[in-house]
Amino acid sequence: MKKIILMTLLAPIFSYAYYAEVRPLGKTSGAILYRLDASELKKGDITEVTAQFKSGDKVEMEEKATVNETTAEFSKYEITQNQTKEKGLIEIVGDVVKMKYDIEGKPSQSKEIKKPKDLVAPANFDRWLKKNFAELKKEKSLTIDFLVWDRLDTYKFKVTYLGEEKKNGSTIQKFKMNINNFMLAAFITPIEIDMNEDLSQLVSFRGRVAVKIKKDDKFENLDADVKYFYK
């Protein structure tokens, strides 16, 4: 027991920060809609991830997650959507996914489901890609259960490996995500993800993002071009 405690106390702690620029889909330059500031605090196999979508100094949305680097799974995921006054909390307890959803002015909602084999959320998606990359290269595509926190549900998506591309002297690994639902596919643009050669960093993301955009006094879903920068 003493050895276990000592190993825990001596586990190295690493911090890591990066940011991204969020523009309308198809726009890789010009006006920035939002800035995404993200940080990761690693202690042993566990990483605490925090991501904030900002408009100026105003935090429009914040996501926090606890991720296991060995399994590429998250154990806790918290969402605060300030634009729409929504909050979500997802916790994994054993093989059960416990979900809670709140919106200002309405009763709290909750739901429990059996944990799918490949449960993926924004916070652990890049880890899942890295862990399953060899199989993706072999099979070309795999199916995941993607968490949709504000629906208290998961939707099946197909993740496809598109291959490598040389860009500005660097090797880019390219992926695509499509929802596995014929009816919903008409409303959800396929998501394109570019990562660096060893899958340690996101390079760009094109598709539906978590933050929303205001049109005619209403917040609507946003499809965006997102470019990442590392400090």
Coordinates of C-alpha atoms in Angstrom, one line a residue:
M1 CA 0.0 0.0 0.0
K2 CA 2.8 2.4 0.9
K3 CA 4.4 1.8 -2.6
I4 CA 1.1 2.5 -4.3
I5 CA 0.7 5.8 -2.4
L6 CA 4.3 6.8 -3.1
M7 CA 3.8 6.2 -6.9
T8 CA 0.7 8.3 -6.9
L9 CA 2.4 11.2 -5.1
L10 CA 5.3 11.1 -7.5
A11 CA 3.2 10.9 -10.6
P12 CA 4.5 13.7 -12.9
I13 CA 2.2 16.6 -13.7
F14 CA 2.2 18.2 -17.2
S15 CA 0.3 21.2 -18.5
Y16 CA -0.4 21.9 -22.1
A17 CA -2.3 24.8 -23.8
Y18 CA -3.5 25.6 -27.3
Y19 CA -6.1 27.7 -29.1
A20 CA -8.2 27.7 -32.2
E21 CA -9.8 30.2 -34.5
V22 CA -13.5 29.5 -35.4
R23 CA -14.7 30.9 -38.7
P24 CA -17.8 30.2 -40.9
L25 CA -17.5 27.0 -42.9
G26 CA -15.6 27.7 -46.1
K27 CA -13.8 30.7 -44.7
T28 CA -10.1 30.1 -43.7
S29 CA -9.2 33.7 -43.3
G30 CA -11.0 36.9 -42.4
A31 CA -13.3 37.7 -39.5
I32 CA -13.1 35.2 -36.5
L33 CA -16.4 34.3 -35.0
Y34 CA -15.0 32.7 -31.8
R35 CA -11.7 31.8 -30.2
L36 CA -11.3 28.4 -28.6
D37 CA -8.9 28.4 -25.6
A38 CA -8.0 24.9 -24.4
S39 CA -5.8 23.5 -21.6
E40 CA -4.8 20.1 -20.5
L41 CA -3.4 19.1 -17.1
K42 CA -1.9 15.6 -17.0
K43 CA -1.1 13.6 -14.0
G44 CA -0.1 10.1 -14.8
D45 CA -2.7 8.5 -17.0
I46 CA -5.4 11.0 -16.2
T47 CA -5.9 14.3 -18.0
E48 CA -8.2 17.2 -17.0
V49 CA -9.3 19.0 -20.2
T50 CA -10.9 22.4 -20.3
A51 CA -12.1 24.2 -23.4
Q52 CA -13.7 27.6 -23.7
F53 CA -15.3 29.2 -26.7
K54 CA -15.0 32.9 -26.4
S55 CA -16.3 36.1 -28.0
G56 CA -13.8 38.7 -26.9
D57 CA -13.5 38.1 -23.2
K58 CA -16.9 36.6 -22.9
V59 CA -17.1 32.8 -22.4
E60 CA -19.9 31.6 -24.6
M61 CA -19.5 27.9 -23.8
E62 CA -17.2 25.8 -21.6
E63 CA -16.5 22.1 -21.6
K64 CA -14.6 20.2 -18.9
A65 CA -13.6 16.5 -19.0
T66 CA -11.6 13.9 -17.3
V67 CA -9.9 11.6 -19.7
N68 CA -7.9 8.4 -19.2
E69 CA -4.9 8.4 -21.6
T70 CA -4.5 4.7 -21.6
T71 CA -8.0 3.7 -22.5
A72 CA -8.8 7.0 -24.4
E73 CA -12.1 7.1 -22.5
F74 CA -13.6 9.9 -20.5
S75 CA -15.1 9.4 -17.0
K76 CA -16.7 12.8 -16.5
Y77 CA -17.8 15.5 -19.0
E78 CA -19.3 18.8 -18.0
I79 CA -20.9 21.4 -20.3
T80 CA -21.9 24.9 -19.6
Q81 CA -23.7 26.6 -22.6
N82 CA -24.0 30.2 -21.6
Q83 CA -25.6 31.2 -24.9
T84 CA -28.7 29.0 -24.4
K85 CA -28.5 28.7 -20.6
E86 CA -28.0 25.0 -20.8
K87 CA -25.9 22.7 -18.7
G88 CA -24.9 19.0 -19.0
L89 CA -23.2 16.5 -16.8
I90 CA -22.2 13.0 -18.0
E91 CA -20.5 10.5 -15.7
I92 CA -19.4 7.0 -16.4
V93 CA -19.9 4.6 -13.5
G94 CA -18.8 1.1 -14.3
D95 CA -20.7 0.2 -17.5
V96 CA -23.4 2.8 -17.0
V97 CA -23.5 6.3 -18.6
K98 CA -25.3 8.7 -16.3
M99 CA -26.5 11.8 -18.0
K100 CA -28.1 15.0 -16.7
Y101 CA -29.4 18.0 -18.6
D102 CA -30.6 21.4 -17.3
I103 CA -32.0 24.4 -19.1
E104 CA -32.9 27.6 -17.4
G105 CA -36.6 27.8 -16.4
K106 CA -37.4 24.1 -16.9
P107 CA -37.2 20.9 -14.8
S108 CA -33.9 18.9 -14.8
Q109 CA -33.8 15.8 -17.0
S110 CA -31.7 12.7 -16.5
K111 CA -31.1 9.4 -18.2
E112 CA -29.0 6.3 -17.8
I113 CA -27.8 4.0 -20.6
K114 CA -25.5 1.1 -20.9
K115 CA -22.0 2.3 -21.9
P116 CA -21.3 1.6 -25.6
K117 CA -18.0 0.0 -26.6
D118 CA -16.7 3.2 -28.3
L119 CA -18.3 6.1 -26.5
V120 CA -16.8 9.3 -27.9
A121 CA -17.2 13.0 -27.0
P122 CA -15.3 16.1 -28.2
A123 CA -12.9 15.8 -25.2
N124 CA -11.7 12.3 -26.1
F125 CA -12.1 12.1 -29.8
D126 CA -8.5 12.7 -30.7
R127 CA -7.4 10.1 -28.1
W128 CA -9.8 7.6 -29.6
L129 CA -8.4 8.3 -33.1
K130 CA -4.9 7.7 -31.9
K131 CA -5.7 4.5 -30.0
N132 CA -7.7 3.0 -32.9
F133 CA -5.5 4.4 -35.7
A134 CA -4.0 1.0 -36.7
E135 CA -7.4 -0.6 -37.0
L136 CA -8.7 2.5 -38.9
K137 CA -5.9 2.2 -41.4
K138 CA -6.7 -1.5 -41.9
E139 CA -10.5 -1.3 -42.0
K140 CA -10.7 2.2 -43.5
S141 CA -13.8 3.0 -41.3
L142 CA -15.1 2.3 -37.8
T143 CA -18.4 3.1 -36.0
I144 CA -18.5 5.1 -32.8
D145 CA -21.3 6.2 -30.4
F146 CA -21.0 10.0 -30.3
L147 CA -22.4 11.7 -27.3
V148 CA -25.1 14.3 -27.9
W149 CA -25.3 15.7 -24.4
D150 CA -28.3 18.0 -24.9
R151 CA -30.4 15.1 -26.3
L152 CA -29.3 12.8 -23.4
D153 CA -28.4 10.3 -26.1
T154 CA -25.7 9.0 -28.4
Y155 CA -25.7 8.9 -32.2
K156 CA -23.8 6.4 -34.3
F157 CA -21.2 8.0 -36.6
K158 CA -18.9 6.4 -39.1
V159 CA -15.2 7.5 -38.9
T160 CA -13.2 7.1 -42.1
Y161 CA -9.5 7.3 -42.6
L162 CA -8.8 9.2 -45.8
G163 CA -5.0 8.8 -45.9
E164 CA -2.0 11.1 -45.7
E165 CA -1.5 14.5 -47.4
K166 CA 1.7 16.6 -47.6
K167 CA 1.0 20.2 -46.7
N168 CA 3.6 23.0 -46.2
G169 CA 6.3 20.3 -45.8
S170 CA 4.3 18.4 -43.1
T171 CA 2.4 15.1 -43.2
I172 CA -1.3 15.5 -42.4
Q173 CA -3.5 12.6 -41.4
K174 CA -7.0 13.1 -42.8
F175 CA -10.3 11.7 -41.4
K176 CA -14.0 12.2 -42.0
M177 CA -17.1 11.6 -39.8
N178 CA -20.6 10.9 -41.1
I179 CA -23.7 10.2 -39.1
N180 CA -25.1 6.7 -39.6
N181 CA -28.7 7.9 -40.0
F182 CA -30.1 8.5 -43.5
M183 CA -32.7 11.0 -42.3
L184 CA -30.3 13.1 -40.1
A185 CA -27.5 13.0 -42.7
A186 CA -29.5 15.5 -44.8
F187 CA -29.2 18.0 -42.0
I188 CA -25.6 17.3 -40.7
T189 CA -22.6 18.3 -42.8
P190 CA -19.9 15.5 -42.9
I191 CA -17.1 16.5 -40.5
E192 CA -13.5 16.6 -41.7
I193 CA -10.6 16.4 -39.3
D194 CA -6.9 16.9 -40.0
M195 CA -4.3 15.9 -37.5
N196 CA -0.5 15.9 -37.6
E197 CA 1.5 12.9 -38.6
D198 CA 1.8 11.2 -35.1
L199 CA -1.8 12.2 -34.2
S200 CA -0.6 14.3 -31.2
Q201 CA -2.2 17.5 -32.4
L202 CA -5.3 18.6 -34.2
V203 CA -4.6 20.8 -37.2
S204 CA -8.0 21.7 -38.5
F205 CA -11.7 20.8 -38.2
R206 CA -14.5 21.5 -40.6
G207 CA -18.1 20.8 -39.6
R208 CA -20.6 21.2 -36.7
V209 CA -19.1 22.8 -33.6
A210 CA -20.4 23.0 -30.0
V211 CA -20.9 26.8 -29.9
K212 CA -23.8 28.4 -31.7
I213 CA -24.4 31.5 -33.8
K214 CA -27.1 34.1 -33.3
K215 CA -29.4 34.9 -36.2
D216 CA -32.6 36.9 -35.9
D217 CA -32.5 36.8 -32.1
K218 CA -32.2 33.0 -32.1
F219 CA -29.2 30.8 -31.5
E220 CA -28.7 28.3 -34.3
N221 CA -26.3 25.4 -34.9
L222 CA -23.0 26.5 -36.5
D223 CA -20.9 24.7 -39.1
A224 CA -17.4 26.1 -39.0
D225 CA -13.8 26.1 -40.2
V226 CA -11.6 25.7 -37.1
K227 CA -7.8 26.1 -37.3
Y228 CA -5.6 25.1 -34.3
F229 CA -2.5 26.8 -33.0
Y230 CA -0.1 25.5 -30.3
K231 CA 1.8 27.5 -27.7

